[in-house]
CSV table of C-alpha atoms and ligand atoms in Angstrom, one decimal:
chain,number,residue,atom,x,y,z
A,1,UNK,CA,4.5,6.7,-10.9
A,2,UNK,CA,3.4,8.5,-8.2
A,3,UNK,CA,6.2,10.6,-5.6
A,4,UNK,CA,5.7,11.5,-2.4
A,5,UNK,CA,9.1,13.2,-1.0
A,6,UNK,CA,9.6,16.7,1.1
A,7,UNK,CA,6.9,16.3,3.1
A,8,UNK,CA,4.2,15.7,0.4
A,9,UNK,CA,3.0,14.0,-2.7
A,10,UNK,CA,4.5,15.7,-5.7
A,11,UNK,CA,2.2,17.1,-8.6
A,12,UNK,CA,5.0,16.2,-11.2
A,13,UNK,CA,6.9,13.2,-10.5
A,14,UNK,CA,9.6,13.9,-12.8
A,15,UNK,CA,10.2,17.3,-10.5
A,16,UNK,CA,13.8,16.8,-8.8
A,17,UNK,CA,13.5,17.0,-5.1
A,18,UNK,CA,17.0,15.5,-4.0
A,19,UNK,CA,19.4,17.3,-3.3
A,20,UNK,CA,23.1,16.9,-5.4
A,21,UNK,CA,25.0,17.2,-2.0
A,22,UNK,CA,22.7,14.1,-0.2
A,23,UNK,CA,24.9,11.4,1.3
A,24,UNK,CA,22.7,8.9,-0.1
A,25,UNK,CA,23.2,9.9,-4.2
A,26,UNK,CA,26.7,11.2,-3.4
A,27,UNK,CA,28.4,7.9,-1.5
A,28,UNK,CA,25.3,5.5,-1.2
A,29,UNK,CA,24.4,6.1,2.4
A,30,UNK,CA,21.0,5.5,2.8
A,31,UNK,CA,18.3,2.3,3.3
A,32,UNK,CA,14.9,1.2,1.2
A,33,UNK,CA,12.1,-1.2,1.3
A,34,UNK,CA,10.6,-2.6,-1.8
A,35,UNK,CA,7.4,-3.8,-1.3
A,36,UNK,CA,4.5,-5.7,-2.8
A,37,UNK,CA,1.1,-3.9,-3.8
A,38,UNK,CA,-1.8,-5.6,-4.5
A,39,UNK,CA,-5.4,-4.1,-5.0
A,40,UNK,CA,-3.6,-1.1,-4.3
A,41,UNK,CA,-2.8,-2.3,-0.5
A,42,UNK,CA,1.2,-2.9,0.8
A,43,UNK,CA,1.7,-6.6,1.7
A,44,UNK,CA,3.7,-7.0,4.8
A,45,UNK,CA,4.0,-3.7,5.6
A,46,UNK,CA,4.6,-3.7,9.1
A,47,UNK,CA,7.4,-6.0,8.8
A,48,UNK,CA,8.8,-3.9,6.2
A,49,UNK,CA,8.8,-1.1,8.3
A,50,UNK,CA,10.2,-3.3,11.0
A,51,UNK,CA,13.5,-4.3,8.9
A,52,UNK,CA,13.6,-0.4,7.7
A,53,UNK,CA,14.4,0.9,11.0
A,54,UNK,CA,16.7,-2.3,11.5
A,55,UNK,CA,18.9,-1.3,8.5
A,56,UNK,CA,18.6,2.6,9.7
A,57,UNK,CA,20.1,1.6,12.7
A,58,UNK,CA,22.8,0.1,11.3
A,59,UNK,CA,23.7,2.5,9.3
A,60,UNK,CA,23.5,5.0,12.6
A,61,UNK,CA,20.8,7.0,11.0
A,62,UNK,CA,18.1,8.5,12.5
A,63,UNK,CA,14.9,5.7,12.8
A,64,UNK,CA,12.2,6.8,10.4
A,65,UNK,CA,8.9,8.1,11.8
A,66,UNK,CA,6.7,5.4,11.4
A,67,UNK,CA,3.3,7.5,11.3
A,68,UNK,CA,4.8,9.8,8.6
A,69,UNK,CA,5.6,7.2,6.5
A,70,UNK,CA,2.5,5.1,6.7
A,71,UNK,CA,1.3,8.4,5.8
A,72,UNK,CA,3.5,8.9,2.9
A,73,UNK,CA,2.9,5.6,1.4
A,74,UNK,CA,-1.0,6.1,2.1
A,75,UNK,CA,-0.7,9.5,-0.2
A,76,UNK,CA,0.9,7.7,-3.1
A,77,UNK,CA,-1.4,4.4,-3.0
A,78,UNK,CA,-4.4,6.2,-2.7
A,79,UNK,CA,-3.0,8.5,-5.5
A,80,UNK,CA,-1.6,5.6,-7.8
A,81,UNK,CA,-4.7,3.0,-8.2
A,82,UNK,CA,-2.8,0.2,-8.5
A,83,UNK,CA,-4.1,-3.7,-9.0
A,84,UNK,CA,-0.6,-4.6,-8.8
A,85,UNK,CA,2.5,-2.4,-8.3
A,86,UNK,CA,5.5,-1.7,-6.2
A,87,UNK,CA,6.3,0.6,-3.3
A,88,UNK,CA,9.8,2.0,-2.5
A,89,UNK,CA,10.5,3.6,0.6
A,90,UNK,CA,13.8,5.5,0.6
A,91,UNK,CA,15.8,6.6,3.8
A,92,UNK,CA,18.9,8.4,3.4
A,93,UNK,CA,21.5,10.3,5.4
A,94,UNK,CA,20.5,13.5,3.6
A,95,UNK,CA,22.6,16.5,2.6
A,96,UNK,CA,25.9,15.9,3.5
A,97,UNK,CA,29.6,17.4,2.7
A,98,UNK,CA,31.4,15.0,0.2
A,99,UNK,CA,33.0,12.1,1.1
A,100,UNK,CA,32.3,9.6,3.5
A,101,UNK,CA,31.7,12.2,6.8
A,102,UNK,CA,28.0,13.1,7.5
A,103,UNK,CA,29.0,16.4,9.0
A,104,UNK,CA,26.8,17.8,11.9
A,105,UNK,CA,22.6,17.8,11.8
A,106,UNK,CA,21.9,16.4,8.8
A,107,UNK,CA,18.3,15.8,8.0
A,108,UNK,CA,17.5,12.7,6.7
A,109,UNK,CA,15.9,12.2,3.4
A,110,UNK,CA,12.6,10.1,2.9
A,111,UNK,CA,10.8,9.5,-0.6
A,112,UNK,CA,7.9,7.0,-1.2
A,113,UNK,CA,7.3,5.8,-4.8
A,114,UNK,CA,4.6,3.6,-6.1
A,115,UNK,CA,5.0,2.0,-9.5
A,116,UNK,CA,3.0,-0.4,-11.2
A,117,UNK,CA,4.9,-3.8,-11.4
A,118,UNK,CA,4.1,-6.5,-14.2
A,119,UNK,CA,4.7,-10.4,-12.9
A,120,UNK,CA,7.7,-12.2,-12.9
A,121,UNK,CA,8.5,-15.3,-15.4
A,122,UNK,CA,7.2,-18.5,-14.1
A,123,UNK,CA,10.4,-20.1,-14.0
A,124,UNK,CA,14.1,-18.2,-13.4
A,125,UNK,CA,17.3,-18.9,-14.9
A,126,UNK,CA,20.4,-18.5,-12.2
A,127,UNK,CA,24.3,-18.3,-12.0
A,128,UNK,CA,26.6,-18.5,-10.2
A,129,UNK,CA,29.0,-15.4,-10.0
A,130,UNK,CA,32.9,-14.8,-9.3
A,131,UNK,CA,32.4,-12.3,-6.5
A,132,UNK,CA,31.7,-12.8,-3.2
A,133,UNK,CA,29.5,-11.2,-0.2
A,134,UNK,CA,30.9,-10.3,2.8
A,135,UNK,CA,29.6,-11.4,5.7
A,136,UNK,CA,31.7,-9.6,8.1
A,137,UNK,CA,31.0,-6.3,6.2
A,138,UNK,CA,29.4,-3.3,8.6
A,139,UNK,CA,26.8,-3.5,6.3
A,140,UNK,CA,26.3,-7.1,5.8
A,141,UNK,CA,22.2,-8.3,5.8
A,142,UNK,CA,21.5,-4.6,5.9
A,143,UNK,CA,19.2,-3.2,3.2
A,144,UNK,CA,21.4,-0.3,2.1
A,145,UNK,CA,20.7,1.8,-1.4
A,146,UNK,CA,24.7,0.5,-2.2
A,147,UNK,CA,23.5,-2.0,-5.0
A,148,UNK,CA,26.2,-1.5,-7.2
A,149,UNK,CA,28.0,-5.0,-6.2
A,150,UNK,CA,24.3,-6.5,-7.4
A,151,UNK,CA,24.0,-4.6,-10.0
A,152,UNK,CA,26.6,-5.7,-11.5
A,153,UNK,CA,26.1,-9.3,-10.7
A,154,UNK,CA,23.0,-9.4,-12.3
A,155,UNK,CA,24.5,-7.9,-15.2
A,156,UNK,CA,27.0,-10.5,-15.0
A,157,UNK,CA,24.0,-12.9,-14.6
A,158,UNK,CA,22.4,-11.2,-18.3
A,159,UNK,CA,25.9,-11.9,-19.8
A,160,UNK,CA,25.6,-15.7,-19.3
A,161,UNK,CA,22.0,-16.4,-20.5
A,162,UNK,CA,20.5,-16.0,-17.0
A,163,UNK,CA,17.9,-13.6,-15.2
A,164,UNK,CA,19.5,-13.5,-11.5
A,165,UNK,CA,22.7,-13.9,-10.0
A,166,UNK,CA,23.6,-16.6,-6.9
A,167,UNK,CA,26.4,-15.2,-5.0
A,168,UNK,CA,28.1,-16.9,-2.3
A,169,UNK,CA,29.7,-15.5,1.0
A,170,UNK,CA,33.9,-15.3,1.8
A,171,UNK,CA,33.1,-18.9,3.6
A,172,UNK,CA,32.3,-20.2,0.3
A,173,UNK,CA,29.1,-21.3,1.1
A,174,UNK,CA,25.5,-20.4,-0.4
A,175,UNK,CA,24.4,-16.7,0.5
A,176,UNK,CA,21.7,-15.0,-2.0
A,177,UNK,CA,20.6,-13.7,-5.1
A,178,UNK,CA,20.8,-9.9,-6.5
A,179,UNK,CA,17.4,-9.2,-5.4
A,180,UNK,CA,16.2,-12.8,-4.1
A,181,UNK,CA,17.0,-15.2,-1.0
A,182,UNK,CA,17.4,-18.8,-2.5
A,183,UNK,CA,16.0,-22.0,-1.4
A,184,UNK,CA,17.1,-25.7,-2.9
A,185,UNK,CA,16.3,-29.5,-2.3
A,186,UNK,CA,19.3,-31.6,-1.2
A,187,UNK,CA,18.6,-35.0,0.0
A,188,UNK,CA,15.3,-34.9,0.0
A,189,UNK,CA,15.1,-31.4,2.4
A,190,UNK,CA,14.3,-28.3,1.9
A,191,UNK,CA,17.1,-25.7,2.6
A,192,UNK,CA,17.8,-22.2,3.1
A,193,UNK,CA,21.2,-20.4,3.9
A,194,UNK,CA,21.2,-18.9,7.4
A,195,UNK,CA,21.3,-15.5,8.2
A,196,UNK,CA,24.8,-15.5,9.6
A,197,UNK,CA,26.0,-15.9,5.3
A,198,UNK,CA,25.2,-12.5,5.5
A,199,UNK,CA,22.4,-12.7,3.3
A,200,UNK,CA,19.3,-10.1,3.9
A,201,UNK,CA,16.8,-11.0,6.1
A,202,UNK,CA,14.2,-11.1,3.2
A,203,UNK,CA,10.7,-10.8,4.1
A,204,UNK,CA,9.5,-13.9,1.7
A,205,UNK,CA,12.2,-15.7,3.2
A,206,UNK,CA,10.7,-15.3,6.4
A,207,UNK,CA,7.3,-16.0,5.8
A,208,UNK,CA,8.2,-19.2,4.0
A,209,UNK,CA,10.2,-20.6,7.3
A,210,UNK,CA,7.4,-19.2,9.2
A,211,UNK,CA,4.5,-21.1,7.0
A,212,UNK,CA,6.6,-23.7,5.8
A,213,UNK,CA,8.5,-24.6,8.6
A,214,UNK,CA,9.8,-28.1,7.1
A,215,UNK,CA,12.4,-25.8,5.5
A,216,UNK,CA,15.9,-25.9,7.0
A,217,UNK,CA,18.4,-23.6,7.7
A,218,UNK,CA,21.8,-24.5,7.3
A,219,UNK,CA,25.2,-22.8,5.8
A,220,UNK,CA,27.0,-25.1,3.2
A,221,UNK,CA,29.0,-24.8,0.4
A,222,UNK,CA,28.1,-23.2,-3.0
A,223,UNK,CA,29.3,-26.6,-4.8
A,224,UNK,CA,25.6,-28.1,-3.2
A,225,UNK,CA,24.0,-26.1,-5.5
A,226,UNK,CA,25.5,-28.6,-7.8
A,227,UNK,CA,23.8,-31.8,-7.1
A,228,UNK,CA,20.3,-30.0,-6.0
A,229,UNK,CA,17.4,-31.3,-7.2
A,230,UNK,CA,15.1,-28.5,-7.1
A,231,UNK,CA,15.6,-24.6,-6.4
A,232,UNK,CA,13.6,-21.3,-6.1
A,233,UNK,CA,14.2,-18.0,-5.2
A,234,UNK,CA,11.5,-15.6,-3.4
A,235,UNK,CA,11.6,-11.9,-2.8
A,236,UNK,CA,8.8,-9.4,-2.9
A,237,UNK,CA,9.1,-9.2,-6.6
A,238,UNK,CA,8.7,-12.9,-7.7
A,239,UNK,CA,6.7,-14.5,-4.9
A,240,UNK,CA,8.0,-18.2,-4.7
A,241,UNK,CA,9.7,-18.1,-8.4
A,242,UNK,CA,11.2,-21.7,-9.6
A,243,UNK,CA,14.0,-22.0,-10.7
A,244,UNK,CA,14.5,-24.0,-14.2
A,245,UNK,CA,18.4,-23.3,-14.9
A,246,UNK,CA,21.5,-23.5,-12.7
A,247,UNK,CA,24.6,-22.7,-14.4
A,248,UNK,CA,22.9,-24.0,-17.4
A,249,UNK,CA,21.5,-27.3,-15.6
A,250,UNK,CA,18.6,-28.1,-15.8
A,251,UNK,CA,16.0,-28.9,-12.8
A,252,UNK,CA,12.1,-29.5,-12.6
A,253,UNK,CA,10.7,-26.3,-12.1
A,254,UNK,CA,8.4,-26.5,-10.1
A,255,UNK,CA,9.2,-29.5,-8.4
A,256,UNK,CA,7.4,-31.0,-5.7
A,257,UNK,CA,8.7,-29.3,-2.1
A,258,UNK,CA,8.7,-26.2,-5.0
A,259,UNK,CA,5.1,-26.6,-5.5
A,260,UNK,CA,4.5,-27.9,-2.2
A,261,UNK,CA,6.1,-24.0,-1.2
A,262,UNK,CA,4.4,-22.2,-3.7
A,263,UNK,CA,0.5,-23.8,-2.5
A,264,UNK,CA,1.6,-22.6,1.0
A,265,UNK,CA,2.9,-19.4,0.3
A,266,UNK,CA,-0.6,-18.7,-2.1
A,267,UNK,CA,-2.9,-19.7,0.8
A,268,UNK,CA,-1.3,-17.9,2.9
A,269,UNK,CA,-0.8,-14.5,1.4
A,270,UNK,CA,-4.4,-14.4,0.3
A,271,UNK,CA,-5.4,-14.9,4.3
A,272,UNK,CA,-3.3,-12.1,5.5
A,273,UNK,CA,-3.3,-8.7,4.4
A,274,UNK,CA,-0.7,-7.7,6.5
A,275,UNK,CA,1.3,-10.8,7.7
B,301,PLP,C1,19.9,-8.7,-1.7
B,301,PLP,C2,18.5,-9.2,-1.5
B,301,PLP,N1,18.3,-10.3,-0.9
B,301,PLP,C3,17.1,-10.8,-0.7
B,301,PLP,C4,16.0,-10.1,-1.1
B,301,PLP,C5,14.6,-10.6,-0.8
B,301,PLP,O1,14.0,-9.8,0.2
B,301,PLP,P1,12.4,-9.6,0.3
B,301,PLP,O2,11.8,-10.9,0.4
B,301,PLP,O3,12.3,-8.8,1.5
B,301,PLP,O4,12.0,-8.9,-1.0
B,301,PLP,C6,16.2,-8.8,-1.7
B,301,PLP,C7,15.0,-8.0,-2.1
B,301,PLP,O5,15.1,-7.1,-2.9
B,301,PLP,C8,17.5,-8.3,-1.9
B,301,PLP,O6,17.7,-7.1,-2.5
């Protein structure tokens, strides 16, 4: 793992370098990127950065300094060697009193990591869960560091035999995963929730409407899910991942819009190096 926080890349990664009164470890006020490395270059970057500043600003924080955190993540890729890894880019609210007030001139936090990542299973395994997203939350479709609603879908998700979590919104209809937007085959088409579920604004999911613009997006009920004939999630993390298992029914993984997606989605991503 490599660190790049305080203004530098860190010589001991395991040093601590946040501090215990920062709003985003004390009440999860802060925003992050994930992001893809391969051959030890960021895929996507720029729209990363992009959707960054978008979720600063709704959170009312300061926008992030785009030089200084090309330059951060530079310092830890060059520093890190990977073939195939994963950056973080972290943005919080900084030191703050406690509770839920910022109190005056705070300095926001930033911290870059790079890890090396290992592929995800060719085929996924999803639920659906009990709790719902809110998408007429402040923070709804906003990349925040509050995870804990996913995290403990997903563990929810573990529970019942399955690898990620499909919630849906306060509608009822079909909104995302944990860590994953969700696409399925109904009637033949290819379909993707809209952005108004409240889901993120995933990068993958983006690119795929963007090079596969067959796709359709369109907010229906969760019970769909039901009667689809094939399914994949993407995110930075899996790529276009099949999915094999809803709610312990099975589906062709990959089938043919699936493999269709995931042809596209390969040809693509080995053109652009920073789509
Ligand atoms: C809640 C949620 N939805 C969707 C995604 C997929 O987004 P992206 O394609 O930008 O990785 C993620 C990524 O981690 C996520 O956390």
């Amino acid at each position: 793992m490599q660190v790049w926080a305080d203004g530098r890349l860190l010589t001991d990664p395991e040093q601590p370098v946040i501090q215990v009164s920062d709003h985003g470890f004390t009440v999860g006020d802060g925003v992050f990127e994930a992001i893809k490395v391969v051959d030890g270059r960021p895929f996507a970057l720029t729209r990363h950065l992009r959707r960054l500043a978008t979720s600063a600003a709704g959170l009312h924080l300061p926008k992030p300094d785009d030089s200084e955190v090309r330059a951060a993540v530079a310092a830890v890729l060059a520093a890190a060697h990977l073939p195939f890894g994963r950056l973080r880019i972290t943005w919080t609210a900084g030191p703050a009193p406690l509770g839920s007030g910022r109190g005056a001139g705070t300095k926001p936090t930033l911290v870059v990591v790079a890890v090396p990542m290992t592929a995800y299973p060719p085929h996924a395994s999803v639920v659906t869960v009990p709790w719902r997203r809110n998408e007429h939350g402040a923070t709804a479709g906003l990349k925040t560091t509050s995870y804990a609603e996913n995290v403990v879908a997903l563990a929810y998700a573990a529970d019942h035999g399955a690898d990620e979590a499909i919630f849906a919104n306060t509608a009822g209809n079909v909104c995302e995963g944990t860590g994953s937007n969700l696409f399925y085959v109904t009637d033949g088409e290819l379909r993707t929730p809209t952005l108004a579920s409240g889901c993120l604004a995933g990068i993958s999911r983006e690119l795929l409407l963007e090079w596969f613009p067959q796709a359709r997006e369109v907010d229906e009920p969760l019970e769909v899910l039901e009667s689809a004939t094939e399914a994949f999630l993407v995110s930075t993390t899996r790529d276009v991942q099949p999915i094999g298992l809803i709610n312990g029914r099975s589906l062709t993984a990959p089938g043919a819009l699936t493999q269709h997606a995931m042809e596209v989605w390969a040809r693509h991503e080995s053109l652009d190096s920073d789509p």
